[in-house]
Each structure stands twice: as structure tokens, then as C-alpha cells.
Coordinates of C-alpha atoms in Angstrom, one line a residue:
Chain A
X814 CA 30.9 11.7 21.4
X815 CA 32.8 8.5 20.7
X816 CA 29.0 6.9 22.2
X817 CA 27.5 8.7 19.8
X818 CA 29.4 7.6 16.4
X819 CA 28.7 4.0 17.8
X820 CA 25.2 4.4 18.2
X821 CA 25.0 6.3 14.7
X822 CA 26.9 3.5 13.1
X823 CA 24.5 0.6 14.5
X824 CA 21.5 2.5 13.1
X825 CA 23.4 3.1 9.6
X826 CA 23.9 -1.0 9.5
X827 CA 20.0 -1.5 10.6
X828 CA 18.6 0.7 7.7
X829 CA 21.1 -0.8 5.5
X830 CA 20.0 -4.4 6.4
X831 CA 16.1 -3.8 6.4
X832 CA 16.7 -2.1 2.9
X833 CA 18.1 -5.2 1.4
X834 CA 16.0 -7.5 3.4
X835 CA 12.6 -5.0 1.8
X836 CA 14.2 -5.1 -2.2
X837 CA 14.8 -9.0 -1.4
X838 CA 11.2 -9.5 -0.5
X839 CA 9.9 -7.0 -3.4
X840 CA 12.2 -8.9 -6.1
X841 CA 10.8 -12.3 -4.9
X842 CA 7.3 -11.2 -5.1
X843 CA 8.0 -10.2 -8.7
X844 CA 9.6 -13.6 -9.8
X845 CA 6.9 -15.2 -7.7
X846 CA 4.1 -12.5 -10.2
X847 CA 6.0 -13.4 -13.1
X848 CA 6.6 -17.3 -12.7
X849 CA 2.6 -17.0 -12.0
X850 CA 2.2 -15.5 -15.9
X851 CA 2.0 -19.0 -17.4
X852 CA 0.7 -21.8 -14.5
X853 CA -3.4 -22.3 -15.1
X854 CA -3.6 -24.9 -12.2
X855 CA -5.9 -23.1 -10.0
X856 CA -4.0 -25.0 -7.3
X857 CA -0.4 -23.9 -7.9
X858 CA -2.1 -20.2 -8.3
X859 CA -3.9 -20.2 -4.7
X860 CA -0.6 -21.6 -3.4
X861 CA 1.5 -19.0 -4.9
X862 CA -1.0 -16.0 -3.8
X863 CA -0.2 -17.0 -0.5
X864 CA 3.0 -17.4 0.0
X865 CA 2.7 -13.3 -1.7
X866 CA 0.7 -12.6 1.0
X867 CA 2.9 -14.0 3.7
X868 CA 5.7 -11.9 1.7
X869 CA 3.7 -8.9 2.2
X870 CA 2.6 -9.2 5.7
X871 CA 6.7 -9.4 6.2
X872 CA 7.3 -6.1 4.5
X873 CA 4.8 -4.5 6.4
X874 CA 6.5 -5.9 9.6
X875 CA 9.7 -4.6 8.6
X876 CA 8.4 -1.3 7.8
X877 CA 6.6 -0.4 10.6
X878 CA 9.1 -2.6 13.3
X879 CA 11.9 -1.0 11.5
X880 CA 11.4 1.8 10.0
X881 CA 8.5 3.4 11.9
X882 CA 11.0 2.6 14.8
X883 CA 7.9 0.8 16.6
X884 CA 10.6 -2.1 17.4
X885 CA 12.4 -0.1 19.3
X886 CA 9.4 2.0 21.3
X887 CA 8.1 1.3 24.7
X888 CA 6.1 -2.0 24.8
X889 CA 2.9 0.2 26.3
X890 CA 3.1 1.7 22.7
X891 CA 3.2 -0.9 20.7
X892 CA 0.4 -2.4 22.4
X893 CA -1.7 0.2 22.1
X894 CA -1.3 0.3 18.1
X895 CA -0.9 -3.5 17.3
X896 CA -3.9 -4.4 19.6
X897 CA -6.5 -2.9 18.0
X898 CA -5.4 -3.6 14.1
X899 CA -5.7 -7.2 15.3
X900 CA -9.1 -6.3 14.3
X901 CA -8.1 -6.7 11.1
X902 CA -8.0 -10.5 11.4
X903 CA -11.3 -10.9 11.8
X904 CA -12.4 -8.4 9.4
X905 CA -10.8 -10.2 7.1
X906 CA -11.8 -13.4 7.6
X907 CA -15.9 -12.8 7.8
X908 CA -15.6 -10.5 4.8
X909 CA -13.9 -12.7 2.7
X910 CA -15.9 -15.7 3.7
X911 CA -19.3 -13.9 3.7
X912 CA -18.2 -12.7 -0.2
X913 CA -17.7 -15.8 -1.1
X914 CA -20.7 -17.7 0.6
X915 CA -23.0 -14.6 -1.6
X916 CA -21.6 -16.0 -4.6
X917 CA -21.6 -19.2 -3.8
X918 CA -25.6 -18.5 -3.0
X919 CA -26.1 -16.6 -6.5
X920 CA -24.5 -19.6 -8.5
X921 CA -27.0 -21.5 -6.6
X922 CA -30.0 -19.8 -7.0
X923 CA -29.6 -17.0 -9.5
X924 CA -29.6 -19.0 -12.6
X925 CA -28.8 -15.3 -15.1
X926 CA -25.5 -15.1 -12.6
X927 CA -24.2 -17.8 -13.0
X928 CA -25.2 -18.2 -17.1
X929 CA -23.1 -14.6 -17.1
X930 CA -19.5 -16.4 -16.0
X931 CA -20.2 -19.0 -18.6
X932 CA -20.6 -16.6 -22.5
X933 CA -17.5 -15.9 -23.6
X934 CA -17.0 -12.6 -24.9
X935 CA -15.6 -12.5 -28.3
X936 CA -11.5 -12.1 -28.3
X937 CA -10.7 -8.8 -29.9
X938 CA -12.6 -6.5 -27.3
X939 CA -10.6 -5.8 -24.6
X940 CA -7.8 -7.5 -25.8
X941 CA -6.0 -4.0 -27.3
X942 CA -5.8 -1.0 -26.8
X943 CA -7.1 1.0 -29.6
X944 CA -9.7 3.4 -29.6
X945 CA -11.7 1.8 -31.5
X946 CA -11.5 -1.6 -29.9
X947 CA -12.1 0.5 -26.2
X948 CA -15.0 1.9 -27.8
X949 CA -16.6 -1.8 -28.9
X950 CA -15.8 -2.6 -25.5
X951 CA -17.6 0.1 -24.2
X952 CA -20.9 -0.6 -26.3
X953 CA -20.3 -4.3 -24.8
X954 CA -21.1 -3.1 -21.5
X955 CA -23.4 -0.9 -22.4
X956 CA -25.7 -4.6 -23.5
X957 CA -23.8 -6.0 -20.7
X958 CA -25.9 -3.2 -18.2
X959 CA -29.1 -3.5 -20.3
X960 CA -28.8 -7.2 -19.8
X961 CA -28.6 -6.1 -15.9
X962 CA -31.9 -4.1 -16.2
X963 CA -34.0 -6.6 -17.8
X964 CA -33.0 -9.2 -15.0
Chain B
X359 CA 2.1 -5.6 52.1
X360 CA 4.9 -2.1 51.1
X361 CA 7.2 -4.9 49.6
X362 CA 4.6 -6.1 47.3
X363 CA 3.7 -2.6 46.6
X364 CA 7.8 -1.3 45.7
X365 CA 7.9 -4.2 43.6
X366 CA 4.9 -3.5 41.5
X367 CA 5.4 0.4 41.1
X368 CA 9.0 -1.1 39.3
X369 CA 7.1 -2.6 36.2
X370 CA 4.0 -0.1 36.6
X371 CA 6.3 3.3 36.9
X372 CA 4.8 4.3 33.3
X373 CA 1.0 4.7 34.5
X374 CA 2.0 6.5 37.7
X375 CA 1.6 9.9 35.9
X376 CA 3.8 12.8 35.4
X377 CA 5.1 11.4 32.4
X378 CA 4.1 9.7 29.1
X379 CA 3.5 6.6 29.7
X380 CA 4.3 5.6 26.1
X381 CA 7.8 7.3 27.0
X382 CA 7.2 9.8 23.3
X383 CA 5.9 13.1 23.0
X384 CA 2.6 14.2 22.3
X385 CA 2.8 14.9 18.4
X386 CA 4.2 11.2 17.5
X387 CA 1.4 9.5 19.6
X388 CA -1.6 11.5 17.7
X389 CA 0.2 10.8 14.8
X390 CA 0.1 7.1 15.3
X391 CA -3.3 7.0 16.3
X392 CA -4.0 9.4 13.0
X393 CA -2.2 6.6 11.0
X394 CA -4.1 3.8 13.0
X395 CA -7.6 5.5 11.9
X396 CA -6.1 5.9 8.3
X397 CA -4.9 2.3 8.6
X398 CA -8.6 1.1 9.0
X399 CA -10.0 3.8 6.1
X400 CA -7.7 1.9 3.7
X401 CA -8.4 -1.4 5.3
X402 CA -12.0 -1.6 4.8
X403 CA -11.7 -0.2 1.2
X404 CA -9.2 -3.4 0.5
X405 CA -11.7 -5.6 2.8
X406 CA -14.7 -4.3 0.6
X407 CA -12.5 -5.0 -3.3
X408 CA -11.4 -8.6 -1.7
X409 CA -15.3 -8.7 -0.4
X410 CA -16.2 -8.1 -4.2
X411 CA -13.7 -9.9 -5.5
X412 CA -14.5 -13.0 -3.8
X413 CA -18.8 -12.7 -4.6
X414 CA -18.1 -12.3 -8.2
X415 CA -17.1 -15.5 -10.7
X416 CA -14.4 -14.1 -12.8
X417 CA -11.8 -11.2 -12.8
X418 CA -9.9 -9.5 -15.0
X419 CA -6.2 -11.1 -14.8
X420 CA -4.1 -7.9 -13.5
X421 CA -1.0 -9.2 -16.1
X422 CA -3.0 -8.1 -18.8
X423 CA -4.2 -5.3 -18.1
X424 CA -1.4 -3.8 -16.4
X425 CA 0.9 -4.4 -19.2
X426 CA 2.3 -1.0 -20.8
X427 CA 5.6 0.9 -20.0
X428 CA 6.2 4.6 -20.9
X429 CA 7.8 5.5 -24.3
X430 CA 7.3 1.7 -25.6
X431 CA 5.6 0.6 -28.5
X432 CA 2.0 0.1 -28.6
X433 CA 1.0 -3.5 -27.5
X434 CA 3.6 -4.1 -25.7
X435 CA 3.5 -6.9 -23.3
X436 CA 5.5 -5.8 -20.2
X437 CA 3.5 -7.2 -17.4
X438 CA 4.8 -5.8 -13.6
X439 CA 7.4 -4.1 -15.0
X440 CA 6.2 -0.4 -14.6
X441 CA 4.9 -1.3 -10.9
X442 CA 7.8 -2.7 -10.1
X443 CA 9.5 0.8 -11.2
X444 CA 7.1 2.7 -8.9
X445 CA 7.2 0.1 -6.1
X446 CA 11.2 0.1 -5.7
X447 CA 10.9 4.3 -6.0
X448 CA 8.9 4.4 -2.6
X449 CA 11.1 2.1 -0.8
X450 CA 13.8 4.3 -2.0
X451 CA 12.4 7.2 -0.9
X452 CA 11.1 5.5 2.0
X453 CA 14.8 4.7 2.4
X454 CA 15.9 8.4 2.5
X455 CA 13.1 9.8 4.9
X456 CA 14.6 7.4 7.5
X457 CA 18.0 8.5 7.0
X458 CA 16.8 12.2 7.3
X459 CA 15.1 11.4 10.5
X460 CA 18.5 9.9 11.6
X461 CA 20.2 13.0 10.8
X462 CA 17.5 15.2 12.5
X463 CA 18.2 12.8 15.5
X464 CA 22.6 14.0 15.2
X465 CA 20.7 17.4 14.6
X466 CA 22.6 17.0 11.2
X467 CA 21.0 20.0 9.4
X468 CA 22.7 19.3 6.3
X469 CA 22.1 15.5 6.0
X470 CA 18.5 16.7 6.8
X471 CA 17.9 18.6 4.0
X472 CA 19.6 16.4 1.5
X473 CA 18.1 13.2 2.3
X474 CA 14.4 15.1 2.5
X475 CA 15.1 16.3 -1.0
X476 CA 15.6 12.8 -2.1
X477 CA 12.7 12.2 -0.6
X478 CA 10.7 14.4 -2.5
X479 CA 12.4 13.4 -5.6
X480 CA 11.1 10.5 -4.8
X481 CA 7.8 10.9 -4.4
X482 CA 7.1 13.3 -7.4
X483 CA 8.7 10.6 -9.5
X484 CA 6.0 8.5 -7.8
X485 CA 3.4 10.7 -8.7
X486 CA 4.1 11.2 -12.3
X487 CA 4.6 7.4 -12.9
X488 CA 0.7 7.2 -11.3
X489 CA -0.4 10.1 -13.1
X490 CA 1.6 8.3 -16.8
X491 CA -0.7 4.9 -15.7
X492 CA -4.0 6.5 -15.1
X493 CA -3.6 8.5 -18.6
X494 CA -2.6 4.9 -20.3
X495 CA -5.8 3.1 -19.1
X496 CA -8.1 6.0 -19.4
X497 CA -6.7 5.7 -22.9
X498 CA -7.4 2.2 -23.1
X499 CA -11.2 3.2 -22.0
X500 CA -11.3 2.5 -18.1
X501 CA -12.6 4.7 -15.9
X502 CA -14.7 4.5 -13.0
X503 CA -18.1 3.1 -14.3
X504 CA -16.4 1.8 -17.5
X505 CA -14.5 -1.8 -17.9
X506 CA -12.8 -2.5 -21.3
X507 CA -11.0 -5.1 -20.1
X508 CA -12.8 -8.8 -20.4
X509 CA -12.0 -11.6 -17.1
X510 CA -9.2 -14.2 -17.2
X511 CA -11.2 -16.6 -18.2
X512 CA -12.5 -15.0 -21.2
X513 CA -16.0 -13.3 -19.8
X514 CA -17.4 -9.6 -19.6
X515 CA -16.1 -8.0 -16.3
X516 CA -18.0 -5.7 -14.3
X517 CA -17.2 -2.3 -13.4
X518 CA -16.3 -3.0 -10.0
X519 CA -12.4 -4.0 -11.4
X520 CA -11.9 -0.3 -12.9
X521 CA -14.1 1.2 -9.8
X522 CA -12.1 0.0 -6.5
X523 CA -8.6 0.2 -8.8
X524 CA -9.3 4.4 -9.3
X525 CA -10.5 4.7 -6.1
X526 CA -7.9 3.1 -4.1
X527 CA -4.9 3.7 -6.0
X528 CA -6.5 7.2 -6.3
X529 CA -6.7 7.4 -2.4
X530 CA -3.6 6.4 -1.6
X531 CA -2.0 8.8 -4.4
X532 CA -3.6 12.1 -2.2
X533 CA -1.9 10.3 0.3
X534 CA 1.5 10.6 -1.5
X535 CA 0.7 13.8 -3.0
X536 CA -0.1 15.0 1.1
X537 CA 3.2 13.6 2.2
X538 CA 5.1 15.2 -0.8
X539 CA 3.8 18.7 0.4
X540 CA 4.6 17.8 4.1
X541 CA 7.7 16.9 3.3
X542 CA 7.8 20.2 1.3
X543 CA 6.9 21.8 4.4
X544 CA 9.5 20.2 6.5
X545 CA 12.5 20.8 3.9
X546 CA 11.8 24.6 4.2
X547 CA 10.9 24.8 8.0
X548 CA 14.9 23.0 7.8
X549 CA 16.0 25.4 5.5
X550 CA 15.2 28.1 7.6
X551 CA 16.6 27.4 10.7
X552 CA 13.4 26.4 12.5
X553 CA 14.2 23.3 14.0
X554 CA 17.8 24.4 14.7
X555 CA 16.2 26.8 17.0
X556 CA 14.1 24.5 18.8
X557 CA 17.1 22.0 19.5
X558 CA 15.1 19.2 17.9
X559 CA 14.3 17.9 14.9
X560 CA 11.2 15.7 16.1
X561 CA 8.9 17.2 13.2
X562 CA 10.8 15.4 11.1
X563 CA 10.3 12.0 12.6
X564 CA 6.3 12.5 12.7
X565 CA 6.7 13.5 9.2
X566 CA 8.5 11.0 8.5
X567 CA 6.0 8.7 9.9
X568 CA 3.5 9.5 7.9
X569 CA 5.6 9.0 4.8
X570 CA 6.7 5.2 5.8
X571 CA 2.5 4.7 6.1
X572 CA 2.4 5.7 2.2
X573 CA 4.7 3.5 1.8
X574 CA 3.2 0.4 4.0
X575 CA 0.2 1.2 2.1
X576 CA 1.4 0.3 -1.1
X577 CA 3.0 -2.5 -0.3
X578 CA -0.8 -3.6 0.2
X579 CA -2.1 -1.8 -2.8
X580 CA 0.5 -3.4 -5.1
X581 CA 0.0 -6.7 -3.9
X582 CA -3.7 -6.9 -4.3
X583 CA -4.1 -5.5 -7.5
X584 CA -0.7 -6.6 -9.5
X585 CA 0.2 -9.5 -8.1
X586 CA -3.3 -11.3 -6.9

């Protein structure tokens, strides 16, 4: 019984510990959205989206390791469920890349596309939340489509 | 040639048969492999809004669009505050399905039932705040097929921002809205004695399982379309 209380005990302290290590990881991804808010330097941006994602891919591990209990299941298990989302890496990496080589091809030789990401549309559609501004912004993409169809 | 043979059966013992060789029952390893396949549902719905995301010039920036809060005046500029809300309710609630699991594992019936109706708590507070959001922006004029909002960078956005945000965040809400009514299930198969009977509460770990996945989930839904 004494065994028991023990064991209880240590898992108390490990869900205690992975919840403050999950709300430390959450609160820095927030200052890191906020801080975001005002920088423009594309740079700073990418860098600042990654080390997010890297903060996210740790949430997930402690989630699943911790409390999903995979951590502490057989290792024949945990092969057989990390092996094949490993998948996932390449997924990601030919998606991503192919998405961006399209566009990269559109800007190149679709001259319409790439005119589109250069006319500003005017400031006070979108910007609000009226009804009336929502439905201006609506009629926008209404020429926006018809624009589409023409091309 | 019997030496070599005694010492391999040690670290291959598990594949021998007669037992699991993932050392768990039945129900938890179909539940993995369920959350595995729903793992890859989810992932190639994120693959294919990052796919989108990257072949298209501009994109709306999720600050302001995502910028209102319940009960405040209109126009406020909140930015990540509401997510933030929503985000620290399913850890919390993630939080408690663990320690309802632990107290299946003591066979601590009332420990069970109390930390599985935080749980729910927890996720119908979840639900509403998703269900307050998607009235705001449909409000606002989003929907799938319509865009109010304009890119960062000042030019008409397509559809495809208001399109993968109602389907994803729409899939993974039937996914909270199918663990709320598991858990549901779970809280009154407690109630009544069920599990008592059976001398386990192992139920409650698979349904527990599934929960923690909702949660993983969003921690992947959140990032990529609040904070990218």
C-alpha cells in the first residue's frame, strides 16, 4: 500500500511538472505572437515563426510522451506509432516546397498573378467590421472572381 | 548454437506470442492506430492550407482578423487574447482527463468522476468560445466561399483564408464536440458502477486518449492560424 502512495505521488509531481512546463511553452508562444504585432522585417518574422514552431513540436512531445503516457509504454509501441508519422517529415517538406516553387512559377509566367499581389485594395473594406463595410467587401470579391473569369 | 539462441529469446520475448507484444490491451492499441489515421486526416488538411499558403503572394495577417473578445466594444483590438482563453481551457481540461485516468488507475471512483466533470466543463466552455468566434466572423462576413478580410500587405485575399480556417477549425471542433460526448459516456458508465464491476477503469484511459489528441491537435491548429 505504502508502494502505492509512492508511486501515486511520483505521477502527481510528473503531471504537475508537464503542466507548468505546457502553460510555460503556451505563454512564450503568446509573447513571442504578440512581440511579432509590430516587427515588418520579413527576416526577424521567418526567425520568430520558427522558433513557434520548434515551441510547438515541444508541446506536442510533451503531450503525447507525457500525457498520452507513450514515454512510459513499451518501446515496440512507440515504434510502431512514431515510425510511420515520420512520414510527416517528408510530407512536409515536398508540399511546402512544391507550393512555393508553383508560385514562384505563376509570378514568373502568369503576368495577371502576379499584377494581383501588387493593387492595393482601398483601406476601409475589410478593415471593420460593420455590416455595411462586410458587405463592400463582399461586392469586392465579387469583381475580384469576375476578374478571375475573364483571365 | 542454444546459447546464442537463450540469449536472443531475452530481448525478443515480446514477438514469441501468447502475449501483446506491445505489453497493452487490445482497445488502447486500436485506439492508437485510430488516432494515428486521424493524425494524418488532420495532417494533410494542415499540409494542403501550408501548401496554399505558400503558392499564393499575400495572406491575411491572423492579428487582424482575429482581434475581437466577447462582451467588448465594437472594434476592439485584442489580438490573441480570446485564443489564448480557449487554448489554456484545453490544457486545463487536458490537465484533468489525466488526473481522472490516474484515479481510474487507484480505482478512485470518486476522483474519477470529479476530475471527468471538469473535464467536460472544460470542453463545453471550449465549444461555446468556438461557437462565440464563428458567430463574430460570420458577422464580420466570412464564411466559406467569402473573404472580407484584405492581405497584410494591403491586397484582396482569396477565399482560400476563410475556406481551410472553417474547415479545419470546424473539424477539429466535431472532434471536441465527439470527445465531450465520450467523455459524457464515460462519466455515466462511472456513475453507475460499471467499471467498478469490471475491476478496471481502462475505458477511461482510451477515452482519455482520445481527448489528449484534441488537445495535440490544437496545439497545431492554434499555431498555424494565430500565430503564423
Amino acid at each position: 500500500m505504502s508502494d502505492n502512495t509512492h508511486e501515486h505521488h511520483d505521477v502527481i509531481a510528473e503531471i504537475k511538472k508537464v503542466t507548468i512546463i505546457l502553460s510555460v511553452l503556451t505563454i512564450v508562444e503568446l509573447i513571442l505572437g504578440f512581440w511579432m504585432i509590430g516587427i515588418t522585417s520579413p527576416g526577424m518574422r521567418l526567425g520568430i515563426k520558427g522558433v513557434i514552431v520548434i515551441l510547438m513540436m515541444a508541446k506536442a512531445f510533451y503531450i503525447v510522451a507525457y500525457f498520452m503516457h507513450l514515454k512510459h509504454e513499451l518501446k515496440n509501441l512507440i515504434m510502431t506509432i512514431v515510425v510511420p508519422l515520420a512520414l510527416f517529415v517528408w510530407f512536409i517538406i515536398a508540399f511546402l516546397s512544391d507550393g512555393n516553387s508553383f508560385k514562384e512559377l505563376r509570378n514568373n509566367y502568369d503576368p495577371h498573378f502576379k499584377e494581383q499581389a501588387t493593387i492595393q485594395v482601398k483601406q476601409e473594406e475589410g478593415a471593420h467590421a460593420s455590416d455595411e463595410k462586410g458587405g463592400a467587401a463582399h461586392g469586392e470579391k465579387a469583381t475580384e472572381a469576375k476578374k478571375e473569369e475573364h483571365h | 548454437m542454444s546459447n546464442v539462441t537463450t540469449a536472443s529469446t531475452k530481448e525478443a520475448k515480446w514477438w514469441n506470442g501468447g502475449k501483446s507484444p506491445f505489453d497493452v490491451e487490445y482497445g488502447k492499441v486500436m485506439m492508437w492506430y485510430f488516432l494515428m489515421s486521424d493524425a494524418f486526416t488532420f495532417g494533410a488538411f494542415l499540409i494542403s492550407y501550408g501548401t496554399v499558403r505558400f503558392s499564393t503572394n499575400g495572406w491575411p495577417d491572423p492579428n487582424k482578423v482575429f482581434k475581437s473578445f466577447p462582451f467588448a466594444p465594437e472594434g476592439v483590438n485584442a489580438p490573441l487574447v480570446f485564443v489564448s482563453i480557449m487554448t489554456f481551457i484545453l490544457i486545463v481540461s487536458s490537465v484533468t482527463m489525466v488526473l481522472a485516468v490516474h484515479a481510474g488507475k487507484m480505482m478512485d471512483k470518486k476522483g474519477v468522476v470529479r476530475n471527468m466533470i471538469w473535464t467536460i466543463i472544460g470542453g463545453i466552455a471550449f465549444l461555446s468560445c468556438q461557437a462565440w468566434e464563428w458567430n463574430h466572423l460570420h458577422h464580420e462576413g466570412a464564411w466559406w466561399g467569402m473573404n472580407p478580410f484584405i492581405n497584410a500587405d494591403g491586397t484582396a485575399s482569396t477565399t482560400n483564408f476563410t475556406n481551410f480556417f472553417f474547415t479545419i477549425t470546424g473539424f477539429h471542433g466535431f472532434h471536441v464536440f465527439s470527445g465531450v460526448v465520450i467523455n459524457i459516456i464515460m462519466l455515466i458508465m462511472t456513475l453507475t458502477n460499471q467499471f467498478e464491476k469490471r475491476g478496471h477503469y481502462l475505458m477511461i484511459e482510451k477515452a482519455g486518449l482520445y481527448w489528449h489528441f484534441v488537445d495535440l491537435v490544437w496545439v497545431f491548429v492554434f499555431t498555424c492560424f494565430y500565430l503564423l
